[in-house]
PDB file of C-alpha atoms in Angstrom:
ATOM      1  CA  UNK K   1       8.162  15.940 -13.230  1.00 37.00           C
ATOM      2  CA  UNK K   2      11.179  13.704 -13.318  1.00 38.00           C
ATOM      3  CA  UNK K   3       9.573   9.582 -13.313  1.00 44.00           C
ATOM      4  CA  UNK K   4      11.405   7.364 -10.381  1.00 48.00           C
ATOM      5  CA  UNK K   5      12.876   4.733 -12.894  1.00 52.00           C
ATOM      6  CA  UNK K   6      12.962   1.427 -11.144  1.00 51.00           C
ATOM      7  CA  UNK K   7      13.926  -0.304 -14.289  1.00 47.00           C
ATOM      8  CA  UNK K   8      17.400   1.294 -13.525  1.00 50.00           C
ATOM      9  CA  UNK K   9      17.618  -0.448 -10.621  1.00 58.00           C
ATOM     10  CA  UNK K  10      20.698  -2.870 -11.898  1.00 60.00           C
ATOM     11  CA  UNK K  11      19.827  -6.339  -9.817  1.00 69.00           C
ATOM     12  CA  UNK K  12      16.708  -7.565  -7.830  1.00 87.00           C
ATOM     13  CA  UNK K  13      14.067  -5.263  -5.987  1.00 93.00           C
ATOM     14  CA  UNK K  14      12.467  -5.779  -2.852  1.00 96.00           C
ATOM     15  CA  UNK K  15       9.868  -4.021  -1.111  1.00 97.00           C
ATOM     16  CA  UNK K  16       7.614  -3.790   2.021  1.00 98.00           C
ATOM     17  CA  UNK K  17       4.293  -2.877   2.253  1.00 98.00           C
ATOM     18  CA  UNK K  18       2.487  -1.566   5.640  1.00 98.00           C
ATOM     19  CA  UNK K  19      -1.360  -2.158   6.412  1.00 98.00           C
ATOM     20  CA  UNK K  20      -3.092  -1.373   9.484  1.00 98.00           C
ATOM     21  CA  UNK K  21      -5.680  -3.573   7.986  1.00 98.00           C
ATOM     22  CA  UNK K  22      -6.088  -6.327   5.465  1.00 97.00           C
ATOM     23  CA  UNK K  23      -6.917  -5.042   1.970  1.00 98.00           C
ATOM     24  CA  UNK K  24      -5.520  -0.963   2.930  1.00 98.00           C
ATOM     25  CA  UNK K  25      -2.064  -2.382   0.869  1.00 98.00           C
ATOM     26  CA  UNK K  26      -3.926  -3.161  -1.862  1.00 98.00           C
ATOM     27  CA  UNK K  27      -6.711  -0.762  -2.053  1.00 98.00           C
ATOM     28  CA  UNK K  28      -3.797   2.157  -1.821  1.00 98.00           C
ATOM     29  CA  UNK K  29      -1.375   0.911  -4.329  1.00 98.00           C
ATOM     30  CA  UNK K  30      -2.669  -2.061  -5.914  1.00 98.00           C
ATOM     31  CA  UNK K  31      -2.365  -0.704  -9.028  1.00 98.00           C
ATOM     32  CA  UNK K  32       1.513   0.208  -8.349  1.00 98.00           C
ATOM     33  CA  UNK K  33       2.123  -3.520  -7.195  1.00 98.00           C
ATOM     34  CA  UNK K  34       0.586  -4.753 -10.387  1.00 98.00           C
ATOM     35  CA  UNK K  35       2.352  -2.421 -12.410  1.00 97.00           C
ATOM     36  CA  UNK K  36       5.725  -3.375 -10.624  1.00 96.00           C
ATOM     37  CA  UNK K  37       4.969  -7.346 -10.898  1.00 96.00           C
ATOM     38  CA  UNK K  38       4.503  -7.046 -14.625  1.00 95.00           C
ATOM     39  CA  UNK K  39       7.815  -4.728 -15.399  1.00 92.00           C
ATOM     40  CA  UNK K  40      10.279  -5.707 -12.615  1.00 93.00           C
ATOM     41  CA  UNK K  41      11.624  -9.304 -13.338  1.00 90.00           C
ATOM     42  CA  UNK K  42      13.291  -9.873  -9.914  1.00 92.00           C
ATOM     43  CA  UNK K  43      10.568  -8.957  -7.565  1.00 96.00           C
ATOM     44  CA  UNK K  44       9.857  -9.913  -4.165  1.00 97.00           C
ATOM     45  CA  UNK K  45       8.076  -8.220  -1.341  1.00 98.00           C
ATOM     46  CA  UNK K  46       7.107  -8.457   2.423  1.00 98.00           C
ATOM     47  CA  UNK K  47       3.480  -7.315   3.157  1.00 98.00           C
ATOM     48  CA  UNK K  48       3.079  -6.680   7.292  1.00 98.00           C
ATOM     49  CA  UNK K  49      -0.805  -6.387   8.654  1.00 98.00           C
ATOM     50  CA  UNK K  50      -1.141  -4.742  12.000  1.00 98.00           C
ATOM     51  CA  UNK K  51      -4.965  -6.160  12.282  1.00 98.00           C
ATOM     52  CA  UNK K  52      -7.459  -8.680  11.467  1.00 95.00           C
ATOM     53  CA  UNK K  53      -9.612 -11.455  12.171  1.00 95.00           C
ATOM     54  CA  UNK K  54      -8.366 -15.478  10.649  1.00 94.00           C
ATOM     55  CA  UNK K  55     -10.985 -15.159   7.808  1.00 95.00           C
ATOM     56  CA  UNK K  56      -9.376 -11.139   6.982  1.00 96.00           C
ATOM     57  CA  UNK K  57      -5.702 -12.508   7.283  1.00 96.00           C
ATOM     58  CA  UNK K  58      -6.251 -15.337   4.932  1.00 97.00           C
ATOM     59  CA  UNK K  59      -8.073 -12.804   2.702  1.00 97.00           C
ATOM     60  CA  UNK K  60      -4.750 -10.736   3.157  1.00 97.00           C
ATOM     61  CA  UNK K  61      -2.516 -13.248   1.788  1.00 97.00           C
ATOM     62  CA  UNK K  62      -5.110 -14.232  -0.833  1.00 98.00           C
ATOM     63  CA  UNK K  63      -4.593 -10.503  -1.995  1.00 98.00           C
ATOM     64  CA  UNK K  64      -1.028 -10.595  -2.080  1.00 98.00           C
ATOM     65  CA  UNK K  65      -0.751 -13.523  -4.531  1.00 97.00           C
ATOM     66  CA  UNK K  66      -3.172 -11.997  -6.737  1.00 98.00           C
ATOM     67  CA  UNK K  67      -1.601  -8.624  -6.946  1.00 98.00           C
ATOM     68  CA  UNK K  68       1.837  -9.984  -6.630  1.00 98.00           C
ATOM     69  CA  UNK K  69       1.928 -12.688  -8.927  1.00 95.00           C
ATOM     70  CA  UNK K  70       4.660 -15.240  -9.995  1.00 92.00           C
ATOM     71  CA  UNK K  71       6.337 -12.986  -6.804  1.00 96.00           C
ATOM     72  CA  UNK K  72       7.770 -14.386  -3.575  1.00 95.00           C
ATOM     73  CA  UNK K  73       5.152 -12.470  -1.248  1.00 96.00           C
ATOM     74  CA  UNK K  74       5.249 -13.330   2.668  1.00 96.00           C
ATOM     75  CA  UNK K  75       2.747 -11.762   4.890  1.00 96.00           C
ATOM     76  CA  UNK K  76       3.086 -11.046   8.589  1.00 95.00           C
ATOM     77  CA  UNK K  77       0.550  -9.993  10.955  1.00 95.00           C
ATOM     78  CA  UNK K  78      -0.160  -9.158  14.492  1.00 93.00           C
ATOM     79  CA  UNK K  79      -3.589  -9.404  14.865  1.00 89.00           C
ATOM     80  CA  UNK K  80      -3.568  -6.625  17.318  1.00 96.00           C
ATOM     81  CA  UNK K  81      -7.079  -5.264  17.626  1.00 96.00           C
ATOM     82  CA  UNK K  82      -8.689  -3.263  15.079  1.00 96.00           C
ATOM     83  CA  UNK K  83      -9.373   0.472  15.703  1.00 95.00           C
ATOM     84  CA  UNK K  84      -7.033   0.694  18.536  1.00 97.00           C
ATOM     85  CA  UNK K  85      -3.408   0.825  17.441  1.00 98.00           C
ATOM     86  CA  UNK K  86      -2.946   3.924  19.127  1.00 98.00           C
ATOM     87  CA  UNK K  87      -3.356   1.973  22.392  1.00 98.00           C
ATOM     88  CA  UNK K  88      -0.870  -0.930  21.415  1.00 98.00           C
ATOM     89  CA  UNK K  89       1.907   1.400  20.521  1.00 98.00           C
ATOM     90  CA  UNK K  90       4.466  -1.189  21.849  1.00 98.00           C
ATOM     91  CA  UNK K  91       3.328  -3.861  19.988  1.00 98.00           C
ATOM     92  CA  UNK K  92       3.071  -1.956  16.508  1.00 98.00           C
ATOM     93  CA  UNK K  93       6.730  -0.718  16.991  1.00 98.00           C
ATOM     94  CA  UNK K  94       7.726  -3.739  17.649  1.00 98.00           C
ATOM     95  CA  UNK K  95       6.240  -5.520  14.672  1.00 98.00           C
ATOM     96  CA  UNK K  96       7.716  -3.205  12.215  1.00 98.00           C
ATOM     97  CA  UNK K  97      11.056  -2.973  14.100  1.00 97.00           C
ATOM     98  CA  UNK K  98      11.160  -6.783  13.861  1.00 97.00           C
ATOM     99  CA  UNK K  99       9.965  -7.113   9.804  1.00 96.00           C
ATOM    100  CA  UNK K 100      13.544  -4.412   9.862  1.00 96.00           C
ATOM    101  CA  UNK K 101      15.507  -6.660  11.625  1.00 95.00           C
ATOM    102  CA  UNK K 102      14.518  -9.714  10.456  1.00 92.00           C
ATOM    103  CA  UNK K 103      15.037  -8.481   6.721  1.00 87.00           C
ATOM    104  CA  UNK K 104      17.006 -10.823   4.248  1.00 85.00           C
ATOM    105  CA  UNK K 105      16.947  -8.387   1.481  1.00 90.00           C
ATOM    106  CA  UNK K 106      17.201  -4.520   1.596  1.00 92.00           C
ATOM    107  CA  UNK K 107      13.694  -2.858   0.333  1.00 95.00           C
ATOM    108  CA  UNK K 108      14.171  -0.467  -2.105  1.00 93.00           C
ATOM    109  CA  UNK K 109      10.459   0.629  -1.193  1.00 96.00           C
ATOM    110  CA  UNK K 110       8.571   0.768   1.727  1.00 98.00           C
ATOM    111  CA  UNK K 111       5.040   1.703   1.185  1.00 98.00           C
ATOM    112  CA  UNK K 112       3.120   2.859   4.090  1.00 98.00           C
ATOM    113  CA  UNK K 113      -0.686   4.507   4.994  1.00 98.00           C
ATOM    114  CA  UNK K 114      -0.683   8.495   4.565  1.00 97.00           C
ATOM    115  CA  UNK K 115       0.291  10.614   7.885  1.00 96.00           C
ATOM    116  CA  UNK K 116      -3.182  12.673   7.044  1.00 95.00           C
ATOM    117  CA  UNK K 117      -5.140   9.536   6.914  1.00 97.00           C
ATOM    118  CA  UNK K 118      -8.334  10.450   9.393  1.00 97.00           C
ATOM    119  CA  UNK K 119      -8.082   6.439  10.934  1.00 98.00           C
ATOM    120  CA  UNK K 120      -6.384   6.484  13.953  1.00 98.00           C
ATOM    121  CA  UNK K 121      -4.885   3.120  13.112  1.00 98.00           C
ATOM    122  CA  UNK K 122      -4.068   4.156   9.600  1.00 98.00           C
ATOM    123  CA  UNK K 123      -2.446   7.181  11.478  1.00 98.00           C
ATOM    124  CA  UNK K 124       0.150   5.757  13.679  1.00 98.00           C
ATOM    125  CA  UNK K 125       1.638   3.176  11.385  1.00 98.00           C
ATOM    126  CA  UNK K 126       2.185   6.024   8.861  1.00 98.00           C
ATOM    127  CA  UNK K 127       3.931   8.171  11.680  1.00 98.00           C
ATOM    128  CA  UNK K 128       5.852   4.899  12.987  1.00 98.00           C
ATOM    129  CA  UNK K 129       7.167   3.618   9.347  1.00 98.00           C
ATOM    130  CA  UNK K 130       9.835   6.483   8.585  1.00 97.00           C
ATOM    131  CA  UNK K 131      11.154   5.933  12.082  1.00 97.00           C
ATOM    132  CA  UNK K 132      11.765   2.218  11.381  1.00 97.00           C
ATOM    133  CA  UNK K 133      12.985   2.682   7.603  1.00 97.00           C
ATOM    134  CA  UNK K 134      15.038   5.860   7.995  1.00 94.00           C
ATOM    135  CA  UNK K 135      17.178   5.014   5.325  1.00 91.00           C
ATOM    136  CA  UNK K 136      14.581   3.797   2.562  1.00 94.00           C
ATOM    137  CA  UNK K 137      12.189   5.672  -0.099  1.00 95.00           C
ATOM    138  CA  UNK K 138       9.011   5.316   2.507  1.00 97.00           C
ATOM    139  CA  UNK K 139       5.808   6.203  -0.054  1.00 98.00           C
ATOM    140  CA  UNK K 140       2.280   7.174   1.787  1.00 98.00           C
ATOM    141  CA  UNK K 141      -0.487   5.861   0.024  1.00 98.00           C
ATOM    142  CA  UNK K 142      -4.304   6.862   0.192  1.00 98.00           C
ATOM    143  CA  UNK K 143      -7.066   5.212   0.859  1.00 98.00           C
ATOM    144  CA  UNK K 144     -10.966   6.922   0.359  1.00 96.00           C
ATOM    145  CA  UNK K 145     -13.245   6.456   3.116  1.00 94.00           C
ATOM    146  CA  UNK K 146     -16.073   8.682   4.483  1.00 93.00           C
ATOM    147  CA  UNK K 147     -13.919  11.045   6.364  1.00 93.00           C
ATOM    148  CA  UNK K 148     -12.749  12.824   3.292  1.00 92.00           C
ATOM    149  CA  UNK K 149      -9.417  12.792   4.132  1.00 95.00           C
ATOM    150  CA  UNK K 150      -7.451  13.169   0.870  1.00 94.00           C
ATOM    151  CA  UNK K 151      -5.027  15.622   0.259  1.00 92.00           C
ATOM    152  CA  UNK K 152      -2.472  16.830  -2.250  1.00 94.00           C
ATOM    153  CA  UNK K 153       0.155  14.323  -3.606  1.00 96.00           C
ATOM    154  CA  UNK K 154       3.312  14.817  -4.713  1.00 93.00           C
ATOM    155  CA  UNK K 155       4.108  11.416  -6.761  1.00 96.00           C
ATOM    156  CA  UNK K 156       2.218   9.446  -9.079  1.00 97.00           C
ATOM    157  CA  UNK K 157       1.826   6.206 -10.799  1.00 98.00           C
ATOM    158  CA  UNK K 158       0.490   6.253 -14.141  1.00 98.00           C
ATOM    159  CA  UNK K 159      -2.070   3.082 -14.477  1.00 98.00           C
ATOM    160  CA  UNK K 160      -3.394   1.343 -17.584  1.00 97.00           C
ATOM    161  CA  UNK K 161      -6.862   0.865 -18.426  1.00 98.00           C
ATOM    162  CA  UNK K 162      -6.068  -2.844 -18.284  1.00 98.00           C
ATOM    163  CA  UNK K 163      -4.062  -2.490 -14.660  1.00 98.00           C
ATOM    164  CA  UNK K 164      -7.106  -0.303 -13.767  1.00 98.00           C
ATOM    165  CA  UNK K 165      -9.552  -2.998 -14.494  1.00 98.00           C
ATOM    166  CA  UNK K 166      -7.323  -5.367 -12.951  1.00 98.00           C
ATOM    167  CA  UNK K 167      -6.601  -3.634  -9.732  1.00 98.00           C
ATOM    168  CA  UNK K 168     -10.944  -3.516  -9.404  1.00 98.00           C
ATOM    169  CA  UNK K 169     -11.095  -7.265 -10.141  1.00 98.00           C
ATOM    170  CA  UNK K 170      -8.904  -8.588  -7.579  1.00 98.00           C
ATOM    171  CA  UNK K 171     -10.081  -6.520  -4.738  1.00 98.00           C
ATOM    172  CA  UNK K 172     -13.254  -8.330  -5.475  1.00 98.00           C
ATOM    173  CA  UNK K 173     -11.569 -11.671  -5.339  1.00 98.00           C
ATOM    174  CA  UNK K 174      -9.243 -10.858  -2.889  1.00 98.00           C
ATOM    175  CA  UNK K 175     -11.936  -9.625  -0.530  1.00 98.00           C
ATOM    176  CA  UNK K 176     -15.305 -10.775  -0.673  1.00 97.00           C
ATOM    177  CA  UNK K 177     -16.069  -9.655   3.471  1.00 97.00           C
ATOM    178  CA  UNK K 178     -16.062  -5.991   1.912  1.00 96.00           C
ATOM    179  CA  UNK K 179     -18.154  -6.764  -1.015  1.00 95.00           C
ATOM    180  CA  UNK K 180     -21.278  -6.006   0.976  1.00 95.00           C
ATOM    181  CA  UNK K 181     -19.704  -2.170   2.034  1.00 95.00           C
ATOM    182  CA  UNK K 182     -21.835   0.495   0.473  1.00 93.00           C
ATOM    183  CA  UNK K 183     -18.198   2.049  -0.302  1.00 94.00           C
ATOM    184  CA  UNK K 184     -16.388  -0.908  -1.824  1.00 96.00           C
ATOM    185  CA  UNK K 185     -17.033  -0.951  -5.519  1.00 96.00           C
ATOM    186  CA  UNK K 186     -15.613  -0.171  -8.575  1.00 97.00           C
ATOM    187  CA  UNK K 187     -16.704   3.977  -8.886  1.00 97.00           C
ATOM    188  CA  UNK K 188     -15.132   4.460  -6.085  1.00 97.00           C
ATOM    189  CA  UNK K 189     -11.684   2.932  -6.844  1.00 98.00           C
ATOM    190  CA  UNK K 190     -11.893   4.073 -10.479  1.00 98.00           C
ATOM    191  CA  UNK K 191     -13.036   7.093  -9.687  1.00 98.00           C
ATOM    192  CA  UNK K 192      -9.980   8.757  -7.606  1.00 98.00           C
ATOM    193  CA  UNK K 193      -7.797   6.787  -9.770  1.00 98.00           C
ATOM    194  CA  UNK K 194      -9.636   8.525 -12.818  1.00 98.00           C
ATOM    195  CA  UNK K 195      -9.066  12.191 -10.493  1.00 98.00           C
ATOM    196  CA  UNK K 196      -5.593  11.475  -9.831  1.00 98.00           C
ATOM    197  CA  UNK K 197      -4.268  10.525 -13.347  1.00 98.00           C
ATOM    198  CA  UNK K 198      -5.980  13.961 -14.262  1.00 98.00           C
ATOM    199  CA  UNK K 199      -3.553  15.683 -11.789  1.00 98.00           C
ATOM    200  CA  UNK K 200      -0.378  14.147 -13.828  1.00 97.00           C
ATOM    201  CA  UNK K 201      -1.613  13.956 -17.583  1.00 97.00           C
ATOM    202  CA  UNK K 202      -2.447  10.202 -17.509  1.00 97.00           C
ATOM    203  CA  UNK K 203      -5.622   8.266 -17.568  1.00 97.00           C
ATOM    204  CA  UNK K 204      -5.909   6.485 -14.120  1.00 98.00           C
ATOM    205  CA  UNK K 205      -3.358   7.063 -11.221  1.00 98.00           C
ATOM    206  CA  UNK K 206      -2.261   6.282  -7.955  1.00 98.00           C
ATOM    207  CA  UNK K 207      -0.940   8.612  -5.576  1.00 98.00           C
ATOM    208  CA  UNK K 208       1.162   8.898  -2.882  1.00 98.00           C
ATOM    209  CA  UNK K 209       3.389  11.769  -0.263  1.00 97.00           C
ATOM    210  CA  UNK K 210       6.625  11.160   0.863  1.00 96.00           C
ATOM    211  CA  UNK K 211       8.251  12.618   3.804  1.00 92.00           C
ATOM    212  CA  UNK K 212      11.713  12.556   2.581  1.00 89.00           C
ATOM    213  CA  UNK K 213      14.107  11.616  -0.870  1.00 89.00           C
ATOM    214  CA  UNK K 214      17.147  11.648  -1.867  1.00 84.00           C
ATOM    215  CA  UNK K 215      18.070  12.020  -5.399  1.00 81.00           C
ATOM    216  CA  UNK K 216      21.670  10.235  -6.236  1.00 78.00           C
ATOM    217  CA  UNK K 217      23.667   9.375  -9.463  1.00 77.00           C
TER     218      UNK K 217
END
């Protein structure tokens, strides 16, 4: 298993982060997004949100700040309606087409839903995000829901105890509307994290697919 070292990266890093939904960025690689905001010193980020009512979007960007922090976040949305992406194909092209063009920096990551994600809206922006970042490491991230979607990944991020803890925490904070779901709570987050850092030797991980990579030196 050879580690993707960002800490060679010589000079900033930037990176973009796909949601069909407010709180899928950070329920699928919140952990990474800590992780990166504590060990990257030059960090900024773009998170783009496909859905979501006023009171969701300003929990979005609530979420970003906590998970990105002392990091210049900016958040985009649509607010195209929820559960029926599939139907506003146009429109979700087009907002990922223009976060693309209307990029100051270069992201060295683009994190996006997985392609096997059983949501429909999950779904398409996972299919859409290679086409708009062709040149760019695009990572698919999971999310658990009652489908029992998740498959086998092929990258890992190893998590503290502490990040772990963390990660839990702020998805609280961030997102009180989800509180309530019978699905949002700490097992449930710990618990695949606890599954997945089992699968690479670690204590808690996140995981993630990737369609296509290019090793260089």
């Amino acid at each position: 298993m050879l580690p993707f070292q960002l800490g060679l990266i010589d000079g900033p890093v930037h990176l973009v982060a796909l949601g069909a939904h407010p709180d899928d960025i950070e329920i699928g690689c919140g952990g990474t997004l800590l992780k990166l905001a504590e060990s990257v010193p030059e960090l900024t980020a773009e998170f783009v949100i496909a859905t979501g009512t006023p009171q969701r979007l300003e929990e979005a960007r609530r979420g970003a700040e906590l998970f990105l922090p002392e990091c210049e976040v900016t958040v985009t949305s649509a607010e195209l309606p929820d559960g029926r992406l599939p139907a506003h194909w146009n429109e979700t092209k087009e907002l990922l087409e223009a976060t693309a063009r209307g990029a100051v920096r270069t992201p060295v990551l683009v994190f996006a839903p997985s392609k096997h994600d059983a949501h429909q809206d999950h779904r398409l922006i996972a299919e859409l995000a290679p086409t708009v970042w062709r040149n760019h490491l695009v990572l698919h991230y999971e999310i658990p829901k009652w489908d029992g979607d998740l498959g086998r990944p092929s990258l890992y991020v190893d998590l503290s105890e502490e990040q772990m803890r963390e990660k839990v925490a702020r998805l609280h904070k961030a997102y009180p509307s989800q509180v309530p779901h019978d699905w949002f709570d700490e097992e449930t987050f710990t618990g695949l994290a606890r599954l997945r850092g089992m699968e690479c030797r670690a204590r808690y991980a996140e995981a993630f697919t990737t369609g296509k990579a290019m090793l260089t030196w």
